[in-house]
PDB file of C-alpha atoms and ligand atoms in Angstrom:
ATOM      1  CA  UNK A  66       1.741   3.855 -25.233  1.00  0.00           C
ATOM      2  CA  UNK A  67       1.276   7.269 -26.691  1.00  0.00           C
ATOM      3  CA  UNK A  68       1.107  10.567 -24.865  1.00  0.00           C
ATOM      4  CA  UNK A  69      -2.529  11.126 -25.741  1.00  0.00           C
ATOM      5  CA  UNK A  70      -3.532   8.530 -23.113  1.00  0.00           C
ATOM      6  CA  UNK A  71      -5.840  10.041 -20.563  1.00  0.00           C
ATOM      7  CA  UNK A  72      -5.179   8.605 -17.119  1.00  0.00           C
ATOM      8  CA  UNK A  73      -7.158   9.559 -14.073  1.00  0.00           C
ATOM      9  CA  UNK A  74      -7.020   8.087 -10.558  1.00  0.00           C
ATOM     10  CA  UNK A  75      -9.804   8.283  -8.017  1.00  0.00           C
ATOM     11  CA  UNK A  76      -8.205   7.835  -4.611  1.00  0.00           C
ATOM     12  CA  UNK A  77      -8.007   8.725  -0.963  1.00  0.00           C
ATOM     13  CA  UNK A  78      -4.705  10.246   0.189  1.00  0.00           C
ATOM     14  CA  UNK A  79      -3.960   7.844   3.055  1.00  0.00           C
ATOM     15  CA  UNK A  80      -5.316   4.678   1.463  1.00  0.00           C
ATOM     16  CA  UNK A  81      -2.525   2.106   1.035  1.00  0.00           C
ATOM     17  CA  UNK A  82      -4.461   0.743  -1.930  1.00  0.00           C
ATOM     18  CA  UNK A  83      -4.643   4.146  -3.635  1.00  0.00           C
ATOM     19  CA  UNK A  84      -0.992   4.875  -2.875  1.00  0.00           C
ATOM     20  CA  UNK A  85       0.033   1.662  -4.628  1.00  0.00           C
ATOM     21  CA  UNK A  86      -1.541   2.820  -7.854  1.00  0.00           C
ATOM     22  CA  UNK A  87       0.033   6.277  -7.630  1.00  0.00           C
ATOM     23  CA  UNK A  88       3.474   4.796  -6.877  1.00  0.00           C
ATOM     24  CA  UNK A  89       3.056   2.511  -9.885  1.00  0.00           C
ATOM     25  CA  UNK A  90       2.194   5.415 -12.197  1.00  0.00           C
ATOM     26  CA  UNK A  91       5.054   7.561 -10.877  1.00  0.00           C
ATOM     27  CA  UNK A  92       7.527   4.708 -11.240  1.00  0.00           C
ATOM     28  CA  UNK A  93       6.497   4.239 -14.874  1.00  0.00           C
ATOM     29  CA  UNK A  94       6.605   7.992 -15.505  1.00  0.00           C
ATOM     30  CA  UNK A  95       2.975   8.102 -16.625  1.00  0.00           C
ATOM     31  CA  UNK A  96       1.163  11.431 -16.499  1.00  0.00           C
ATOM     32  CA  UNK A  97      -2.099  11.252 -14.600  1.00  0.00           C
ATOM     33  CA  UNK A  98      -4.752  13.379 -13.017  1.00  0.00           C
ATOM     34  CA  UNK A  99      -5.466  12.608  -9.375  1.00  0.00           C
ATOM     35  CA  UNK A 100      -8.993  13.123  -8.070  1.00  0.00           C
ATOM     36  CA  UNK A 101      -9.241  12.916  -4.276  1.00  0.00           C
ATOM     37  CA  UNK A 102     -12.427  11.233  -3.066  1.00  0.00           C
ATOM     38  CA  UNK A 103     -14.503  11.868   0.029  1.00  0.00           C
ATOM     39  CA  UNK A 104     -15.270   8.345   1.216  1.00  0.00           C
ATOM     40  CA  UNK A 105     -17.912   9.634   3.614  1.00  0.00           C
ATOM     41  CA  UNK A 106     -19.926  11.014   0.727  1.00  0.00           C
ATOM     42  CA  UNK A 107     -19.088   9.152  -2.449  1.00  0.00           C
ATOM     43  CA  UNK A 108     -19.018  11.074  -5.702  1.00  0.00           C
ATOM     44  CA  UNK A 109     -21.251  10.105  -8.597  1.00  0.00           C
ATOM     45  CA  UNK A 110     -18.051   9.571 -10.607  1.00  0.00           C
ATOM     46  CA  UNK A 111     -16.796   6.969  -8.084  1.00  0.00           C
ATOM     47  CA  UNK A 112     -20.176   5.208  -8.000  1.00  0.00           C
ATOM     48  CA  UNK A 113     -20.317   5.203 -11.779  1.00  0.00           C
ATOM     49  CA  UNK A 114     -16.741   3.975 -12.210  1.00  0.00           C
ATOM     50  CA  UNK A 115     -16.790   1.323  -9.454  1.00  0.00           C
ATOM     51  CA  UNK A 116     -20.453   0.334  -9.129  1.00  0.00           C
ATOM     52  CA  UNK A 117     -19.663  -3.095  -7.682  1.00  0.00           C
ATOM     53  CA  UNK A 118     -17.379  -2.254  -4.736  1.00  0.00           C
ATOM     54  CA  UNK A 119     -17.784   1.563  -4.620  1.00  0.00           C
ATOM     55  CA  UNK A 120     -14.193   1.828  -3.379  1.00  0.00           C
ATOM     56  CA  UNK A 121     -10.989   3.570  -4.273  1.00  0.00           C
ATOM     57  CA  UNK A 122      -8.673   3.275  -6.055  1.00  0.00           C
ATOM     58  CA  UNK A 123     -10.082   3.445  -9.557  1.00  0.00           C
ATOM     59  CA  UNK A 124      -7.839   3.941 -12.565  1.00  0.00           C
ATOM     60  CA  UNK A 125      -9.683   5.518 -15.477  1.00  0.00           C
ATOM     61  CA  UNK A 126      -7.779   4.928 -18.692  1.00  0.00           C
ATOM     62  CA  UNK A 127      -9.211   6.750 -21.701  1.00  0.00           C
ATOM     63  CA  UNK A 128     -12.603   6.778 -20.007  1.00  0.00           C
ATOM     64  CA  UNK A 129     -12.628   3.104 -18.999  1.00  0.00           C
ATOM     65  CA  UNK A 130     -12.332   2.118 -15.320  1.00  0.00           C
ATOM     66  CA  UNK A 131     -10.078  -0.543 -13.826  1.00  0.00           C
ATOM     67  CA  UNK A 132     -10.555  -1.368 -10.144  1.00  0.00           C
ATOM     68  CA  UNK A 133      -8.781  -3.305  -7.375  1.00  0.00           C
ATOM     69  CA  UNK A 134      -5.286  -2.026  -6.669  1.00  0.00           C
ATOM     70  CA  UNK A 135      -3.344  -5.145  -7.657  1.00  0.00           C
ATOM     71  CA  UNK A 136      -5.342  -5.644 -10.837  1.00  0.00           C
ATOM     72  CA  UNK A 137      -4.631  -1.977 -11.626  1.00  0.00           C
ATOM     73  CA  UNK A 138      -0.882  -2.423 -11.010  1.00  0.00           C
ATOM     74  CA  UNK A 139      -0.757  -5.429 -13.315  1.00  0.00           C
ATOM     75  CA  UNK A 140      -2.772  -3.509 -15.912  1.00  0.00           C
ATOM     76  CA  UNK A 141      -0.346  -0.573 -15.723  1.00  0.00           C
ATOM     77  CA  UNK A 142       2.574  -2.972 -16.063  1.00  0.00           C
ATOM     78  CA  UNK A 143       1.063  -4.577 -19.164  1.00  0.00           C
ATOM     79  CA  UNK A 144      -0.115  -1.409 -20.892  1.00  0.00           C
ATOM     80  CA  UNK A 145       3.054   0.600 -20.241  1.00  0.00           C
ATOM     81  CA  UNK A 146       5.494  -2.244 -20.666  1.00  0.00           C
ATOM     82  CA  UNK A 147       8.563  -0.064 -21.322  1.00  0.00           C
ATOM     83  CA  UNK A 148      11.029   0.711 -18.556  1.00  0.00           C
ATOM     84  CA  UNK A 149      10.687  -0.683 -15.061  1.00  0.00           C
ATOM     85  CA  UNK A 150       8.737  -3.956 -15.013  1.00  0.00           C
ATOM     86  CA  UNK A 151       6.675  -4.553 -11.900  1.00  0.00           C
ATOM     87  CA  UNK A 152       6.605  -8.291 -12.539  1.00  0.00           C
ATOM     88  CA  UNK A 153       9.542 -10.381 -13.715  1.00  0.00           C
ATOM     89  CA  UNK A 154       9.289 -12.177 -17.076  1.00  0.00           C
ATOM     90  CA  UNK A 155      10.107 -15.444 -15.302  1.00  0.00           C
ATOM     91  CA  UNK A 156       6.852 -17.323 -14.704  1.00  0.00           C
ATOM     92  CA  UNK A 157       7.945 -18.804 -11.381  1.00  0.00           C
ATOM     93  CA  UNK A 158       9.066 -15.400 -10.088  1.00  0.00           C
ATOM     94  CA  UNK A 159       5.747 -13.920 -11.198  1.00  0.00           C
ATOM     95  CA  UNK A 160       3.851 -16.577  -9.231  1.00  0.00           C
ATOM     96  CA  UNK A 161       5.996 -15.926  -6.150  1.00  0.00           C
ATOM     97  CA  UNK A 162       5.490 -12.165  -6.400  1.00  0.00           C
ATOM     98  CA  UNK A 163       1.733 -12.691  -6.584  1.00  0.00           C
ATOM     99  CA  UNK A 164       1.923 -14.924  -3.523  1.00  0.00           C
ATOM    100  CA  UNK A 165       3.657 -12.191  -1.479  1.00  0.00           C
ATOM    101  CA  UNK A 166       1.294  -9.494  -2.706  1.00  0.00           C
ATOM    102  CA  UNK A 167      -1.623 -11.614  -1.529  1.00  0.00           C
ATOM    103  CA  UNK A 168       0.165 -12.309   1.758  1.00  0.00           C
ATOM    104  CA  UNK A 169       0.630  -8.584   2.423  1.00  0.00           C
ATOM    105  CA  UNK A 170      -3.047  -7.908   1.714  1.00  0.00           C
ATOM    106  CA  UNK A 171      -4.376 -10.720   3.893  1.00  0.00           C
ATOM    107  CA  UNK A 172      -1.798 -11.081   6.642  1.00  0.00           C
ATOM    108  CA  UNK A 173      -0.554  -7.541   7.168  1.00  0.00           C
ATOM    109  CA  UNK A 174      -3.181  -5.026   6.075  1.00  0.00           C
ATOM    110  CA  UNK A 175      -6.179  -6.879   7.527  1.00  0.00           C
ATOM    111  CA  UNK A 176      -4.530  -7.481  10.958  1.00  0.00           C
ATOM    112  CA  UNK A 177      -3.399  -3.846  10.867  1.00  0.00           C
ATOM    113  CA  UNK A 178      -7.035  -2.809  10.467  1.00  0.00           C
ATOM    114  CA  UNK A 179      -7.912  -4.998  13.466  1.00  0.00           C
ATOM    115  CA  UNK A 180      -5.436  -3.006  15.557  1.00  0.00           C
ATOM    116  CA  UNK A 181      -7.053   0.230  14.468  1.00  0.00           C
ATOM    117  CA  UNK A 182     -10.698  -0.686  14.604  1.00  0.00           C
ATOM    118  CA  UNK A 183     -11.101  -3.459  17.149  1.00  0.00           C
ATOM    119  CA  UNK A 184     -11.454  -3.817  20.848  1.00  0.00           C
ATOM    120  CA  UNK A 185      -8.971  -5.555  23.168  1.00  0.00           C
ATOM    121  CA  UNK A 186      -9.037  -9.232  22.176  1.00  0.00           C
ATOM    122  CA  UNK A 187      -9.093  -8.780  18.401  1.00  0.00           C
ATOM    123  CA  UNK A 188      -6.548  -6.020  18.763  1.00  0.00           C
ATOM    124  CA  UNK A 189      -4.140  -8.403  20.511  1.00  0.00           C
ATOM    125  CA  UNK A 190      -4.626 -10.927  17.717  1.00  0.00           C
ATOM    126  CA  UNK A 191      -4.021  -8.170  15.135  1.00  0.00           C
ATOM    127  CA  UNK A 192      -0.759  -7.194  16.834  1.00  0.00           C
ATOM    128  CA  UNK A 193       0.381 -10.817  17.056  1.00  0.00           C
ATOM    129  CA  UNK A 194      -0.390 -11.341  13.373  1.00  0.00           C
ATOM    130  CA  UNK A 195       1.355  -8.136  12.255  1.00  0.00           C
ATOM    131  CA  UNK A 196       4.542  -9.142  14.104  1.00  0.00           C
ATOM    132  CA  UNK A 197       4.356 -12.738  12.805  1.00  0.00           C
ATOM    133  CA  UNK A 198       3.881 -11.513   9.231  1.00  0.00           C
ATOM    134  CA  UNK A 199       6.741  -9.033   9.508  1.00  0.00           C
ATOM    135  CA  UNK A 200       8.983 -11.893  10.697  1.00  0.00           C
ATOM    136  CA  UNK A 201       8.047 -13.903   7.606  1.00  0.00           C
ATOM    137  CA  UNK A 202       8.613 -10.923   5.297  1.00  0.00           C
ATOM    138  CA  UNK A 203      11.959 -10.257   7.009  1.00  0.00           C
ATOM    139  CA  UNK A 204      13.082 -13.796   6.139  1.00  0.00           C
ATOM    140  CA  UNK A 205      12.077 -13.492   2.505  1.00  0.00           C
ATOM    141  CA  UNK A 206      13.780 -10.108   2.133  1.00  0.00           C
ATOM    142  CA  UNK A 207      17.039 -11.077   3.852  1.00  0.00           C
ATOM    143  CA  UNK A 208      20.101 -10.553   1.627  1.00  0.00           C
ATOM    144  CA  UNK A 209      18.119  -8.734  -1.074  1.00  0.00           C
ATOM    145  CA  UNK A 210      17.637  -5.056  -1.927  1.00  0.00           C
ATOM    146  CA  UNK A 211      14.004  -5.493  -2.848  1.00  0.00           C
ATOM    147  CA  UNK A 212      11.495  -8.322  -2.567  1.00  0.00           C
ATOM    148  CA  UNK A 213      12.112  -9.383  -6.153  1.00  0.00           C
ATOM    149  CA  UNK A 214      15.908  -9.103  -5.864  1.00  0.00           C
ATOM    150  CA  UNK A 215      17.745  -6.124  -7.341  1.00  0.00           C
ATOM    151  CA  UNK A 216      14.718  -4.431  -8.847  1.00  0.00           C
ATOM    152  CA  UNK A 217      11.886  -2.558  -7.200  1.00  0.00           C
ATOM    153  CA  UNK A 218       8.731  -4.444  -8.185  1.00  0.00           C
ATOM    154  CA  UNK A 219       5.106  -5.252  -7.431  1.00  0.00           C
ATOM    155  CA  UNK A 220       5.712  -6.653  -3.927  1.00  0.00           C
ATOM    156  CA  UNK A 221       7.619  -3.499  -2.960  1.00  0.00           C
ATOM    157  CA  UNK A 222       4.865  -1.305  -4.397  1.00  0.00           C
ATOM    158  CA  UNK A 223       2.240  -3.269  -2.466  1.00  0.00           C
ATOM    159  CA  UNK A 224       4.097  -3.046   0.835  1.00  0.00           C
ATOM    160  CA  UNK A 225       5.590   0.458   0.624  1.00  0.00           C
ATOM    161  CA  UNK A 226       2.430   2.461   1.498  1.00  0.00           C
ATOM    162  CA  UNK A 227       2.377   0.748   4.893  1.00  0.00           C
ATOM    163  CA  UNK A 228       5.596   2.541   5.848  1.00  0.00           C
ATOM    164  CA  UNK A 229       3.495   5.523   6.896  1.00  0.00           C
ATOM    165  CA  UNK A 230       0.933   3.326   8.701  1.00  0.00           C
ATOM    166  CA  UNK A 231       3.109   1.418  11.208  1.00  0.00           C
ATOM    167  CA  UNK A 232       3.243   4.431  13.517  1.00  0.00           C
ATOM    168  CA  UNK A 233      -0.551   4.392  13.735  1.00  0.00           C
ATOM    169  CA  UNK A 234      -0.508   0.642  14.455  1.00  0.00           C
ATOM    170  CA  UNK A 235       2.005   1.260  17.246  1.00  0.00           C
ATOM    171  CA  UNK A 236       0.187   4.144  18.881  1.00  0.00           C
ATOM    172  CA  UNK A 237      -3.321   2.730  18.676  1.00  0.00           C
ATOM    173  CA  UNK A 238      -2.125  -0.782  19.557  1.00  0.00           C
ATOM    174  CA  UNK A 239       0.101   0.505  22.363  1.00  0.00           C
ATOM    175  CA  UNK A 240       3.097  -1.568  21.273  1.00  0.00           C
ATOM    176  CA  UNK A 241       6.457  -1.116  19.543  1.00  0.00           C
ATOM    177  CA  UNK A 242       7.582  -2.862  16.374  1.00  0.00           C
ATOM    178  CA  UNK A 243      11.224  -1.638  16.540  1.00  0.00           C
ATOM    179  CA  UNK A 244      12.160  -2.410  12.946  1.00  0.00           C
ATOM    180  CA  UNK A 245      15.832  -1.590  13.353  1.00  0.00           C
ATOM    181  CA  UNK A 246      16.383  -4.336  15.935  1.00  0.00           C
ATOM    182  CA  UNK A 247      13.716  -6.879  15.105  1.00  0.00           C
ATOM    183  CA  UNK A 248      13.360  -6.577  11.341  1.00  0.00           C
ATOM    184  CA  UNK A 249      16.638  -5.083  10.061  1.00  0.00           C
ATOM    185  CA  UNK A 250      16.160  -6.102   6.427  1.00  0.00           C
ATOM    186  CA  UNK A 251      12.757  -4.423   6.368  1.00  0.00           C
ATOM    187  CA  UNK A 252      14.251  -1.406   8.153  1.00  0.00           C
ATOM    188  CA  UNK A 253      16.890  -0.958   5.404  1.00  0.00           C
ATOM    189  CA  UNK A 254      14.348  -1.701   2.704  1.00  0.00           C
ATOM    190  CA  UNK A 255      12.118   1.083   4.096  1.00  0.00           C
ATOM    191  CA  UNK A 256      15.022   3.517   4.027  1.00  0.00           C
ATOM    192  CA  UNK A 257      15.756   2.568   0.423  1.00  0.00           C
ATOM    193  CA  UNK A 258      12.090   2.949  -0.517  1.00  0.00           C
ATOM    194  CA  UNK A 259      11.957   6.384   1.120  1.00  0.00           C
ATOM    195  CA  UNK A 260      14.815   7.500  -1.129  1.00  0.00           C
ATOM    196  CA  UNK A 261      12.790   6.760  -4.261  1.00  0.00           C
ATOM    197  CA  UNK A 262      11.268   9.859  -5.856  1.00  0.00           C
ATOM    198  CA  UNK A 263       7.838   8.232  -6.222  1.00  0.00           C
ATOM    199  CA  UNK A 264       7.573   7.288  -2.560  1.00  0.00           C
ATOM    200  CA  UNK A 265       9.139  10.472  -1.236  1.00  0.00           C
ATOM    201  CA  UNK A 266       6.608  12.450  -3.197  1.00  0.00           C
ATOM    202  CA  UNK A 267       3.532  10.403  -2.341  1.00  0.00           C
ATOM    203  CA  UNK A 268       3.717   9.013   1.171  1.00  0.00           C
ATOM    204  CA  UNK A 269       1.975  11.221   3.709  1.00  0.00           C
ATOM    205  CA  UNK A 270       3.556  12.016   7.088  1.00  0.00           C
ATOM    206  CA  UNK A 271       2.896   9.260   9.611  1.00  0.00           C
ATOM    207  CA  UNK A 272       1.494  11.789  12.112  1.00  0.00           C
ATOM    208  CA  UNK A 273      -1.020  12.969   9.545  1.00  0.00           C
ATOM    209  CA  UNK A 274      -2.196   9.388   9.027  1.00  0.00           C
ATOM    210  CA  UNK A 275      -2.521   8.931  12.799  1.00  0.00           C
ATOM    211  CA  UNK A 276      -4.559  12.142  13.155  1.00  0.00           C
ATOM    212  CA  UNK A 277      -6.888  11.084  10.360  1.00  0.00           C
ATOM    213  CA  UNK A 278      -7.403   7.609  11.853  1.00  0.00           C
ATOM    214  CA  UNK A 279      -8.092   9.074  15.299  1.00  0.00           C
ATOM    215  CA  UNK A 280     -10.657  11.441  13.847  1.00  0.00           C
ATOM    216  CA  UNK A 281     -12.188   8.635  11.833  1.00  0.00           C
ATOM    217  CA  UNK A 282     -12.387   6.166  14.737  1.00  0.00           C
ATOM    218  CA  UNK A 283     -13.478   8.993  17.062  1.00  0.00           C
ATOM    219  CA  UNK A 284     -10.672   8.357  19.536  1.00  0.00           C
ATOM    220  CA  UNK A 285      -9.914  11.429  21.503  1.00  0.00           C
ATOM    221  CA  UNK A 286      -6.749  10.218  23.189  1.00  0.00           C
ATOM    222  CA  UNK A 287      -4.310   7.323  23.097  1.00  0.00           C
ATOM    223  CA  UNK A 288      -1.642   6.152  25.459  1.00  0.00           C
ATOM    224  CA  UNK A 289       1.924   6.741  24.300  1.00  0.00           C
ATOM    225  CA  UNK A 290       3.491   3.596  22.869  1.00  0.00           C
TER     226      UNK A 290
HETATM  227  C1  GS8 B 421      -9.503  -2.529  -1.419  1.00  0.00           C
HETATM  228  C2  GS8 B 421      -9.877  -1.068  -1.641  1.00  0.00           C
HETATM  229  C3  GS8 B 421     -10.399  -0.412  -0.365  1.00  0.00           C
HETATM  230  O1  GS8 B 421     -10.656  -1.071   0.657  1.00  0.00           O
HETATM  231  C4  GS8 B 421      -8.098  -2.841  -3.487  1.00  0.00           C
HETATM  232  O2  GS8 B 421      -8.196  -1.861  -4.247  1.00  0.00           O
HETATM  233  O3  GS8 B 421      -7.064  -3.513  -3.416  1.00  0.00           O
HETATM  234  N1  GS8 B 421      -9.199  -4.704  -2.421  1.00  0.00           N
HETATM  235  C5  GS8 B 421      -9.328  -3.295  -2.706  1.00  0.00           C
HETATM  236  N2  GS8 B 421     -10.575   0.928  -0.433  1.00  0.00           N
HETATM  237  C6  GS8 B 421     -11.088   1.674   0.694  1.00  0.00           C
HETATM  238  C7  GS8 B 421     -10.156   2.816   1.036  1.00  0.00           C
HETATM  239  S1  GS8 B 421      -8.713   2.281   1.824  1.00  0.00           S
HETATM  240  O4  GS8 B 421      -9.232   1.680   3.209  1.00  0.00           O
HETATM  241  C8  GS8 B 421     -12.425   2.307   0.325  1.00  0.00           C
HETATM  242  O5  GS8 B 421     -12.592   2.800  -0.758  1.00  0.00           O
HETATM  243  N3  GS8 B 421     -13.369   2.272   1.263  1.00  0.00           N
HETATM  244  C9  GS8 B 421     -14.630   2.874   1.094  1.00  0.00           C
HETATM  245  C10 GS8 B 421     -15.735   2.000   1.588  1.00  0.00           C
HETATM  246  O6  GS8 B 421     -15.480   0.858   2.012  1.00  0.00           O
HETATM  247  O7  GS8 B 421     -16.881   2.436   1.535  1.00  0.00           O
END
């Protein structure tokens, strides 16, 4: 695709969904303009570009919006097909990658939100589910550099933004995940991800995420995990 492409992203700095899109663009080396959104008071641009869900992220490519983070990542992969491919050309591998992307959305992010937002009982279930899902992801990653094998791909991009969220899960859920001991493959994968320029540049500090969540959920104090 030519340089005259105009690419804009409407996002929120801590949103794992927004971060996916930005990591994808950085990994492909695509120039883009980032427009931070105030989710408490949505801009007319956001409402115009995502009238159905009114959520970030939105990718605006030459004036036309694409929404839903995974749909955006696949769009980026198809439009800018040179260089790093987010999805393998093998149809079976593509199906498997899509399975794990969906798994991360449903079985890791949603339970993580339960830890942050819910009261005792649901919070316990959220913690149980996060640990169970990490155990499953640990098994699938074992012996590999990245989820797709040797190459950083769509499953890695989907999961990577959570690296800066686990601390918040631990503090607000009052539990410890202890990646190094319990999920060593994920622990090494995280270290490898954090060495990538895209992720180094984009992922916010975990303490900053925690402070934002505490402000947002109006918690004034938490017990130390
Ligand atoms: C989820 C986007 C989303 O929840 C995706 O892009 O993959 N399935 C979608 N975005 C949130 C910010 S991150 O928590 C959002 O925009 N929320 C605003 C709102 O719900 O009003």
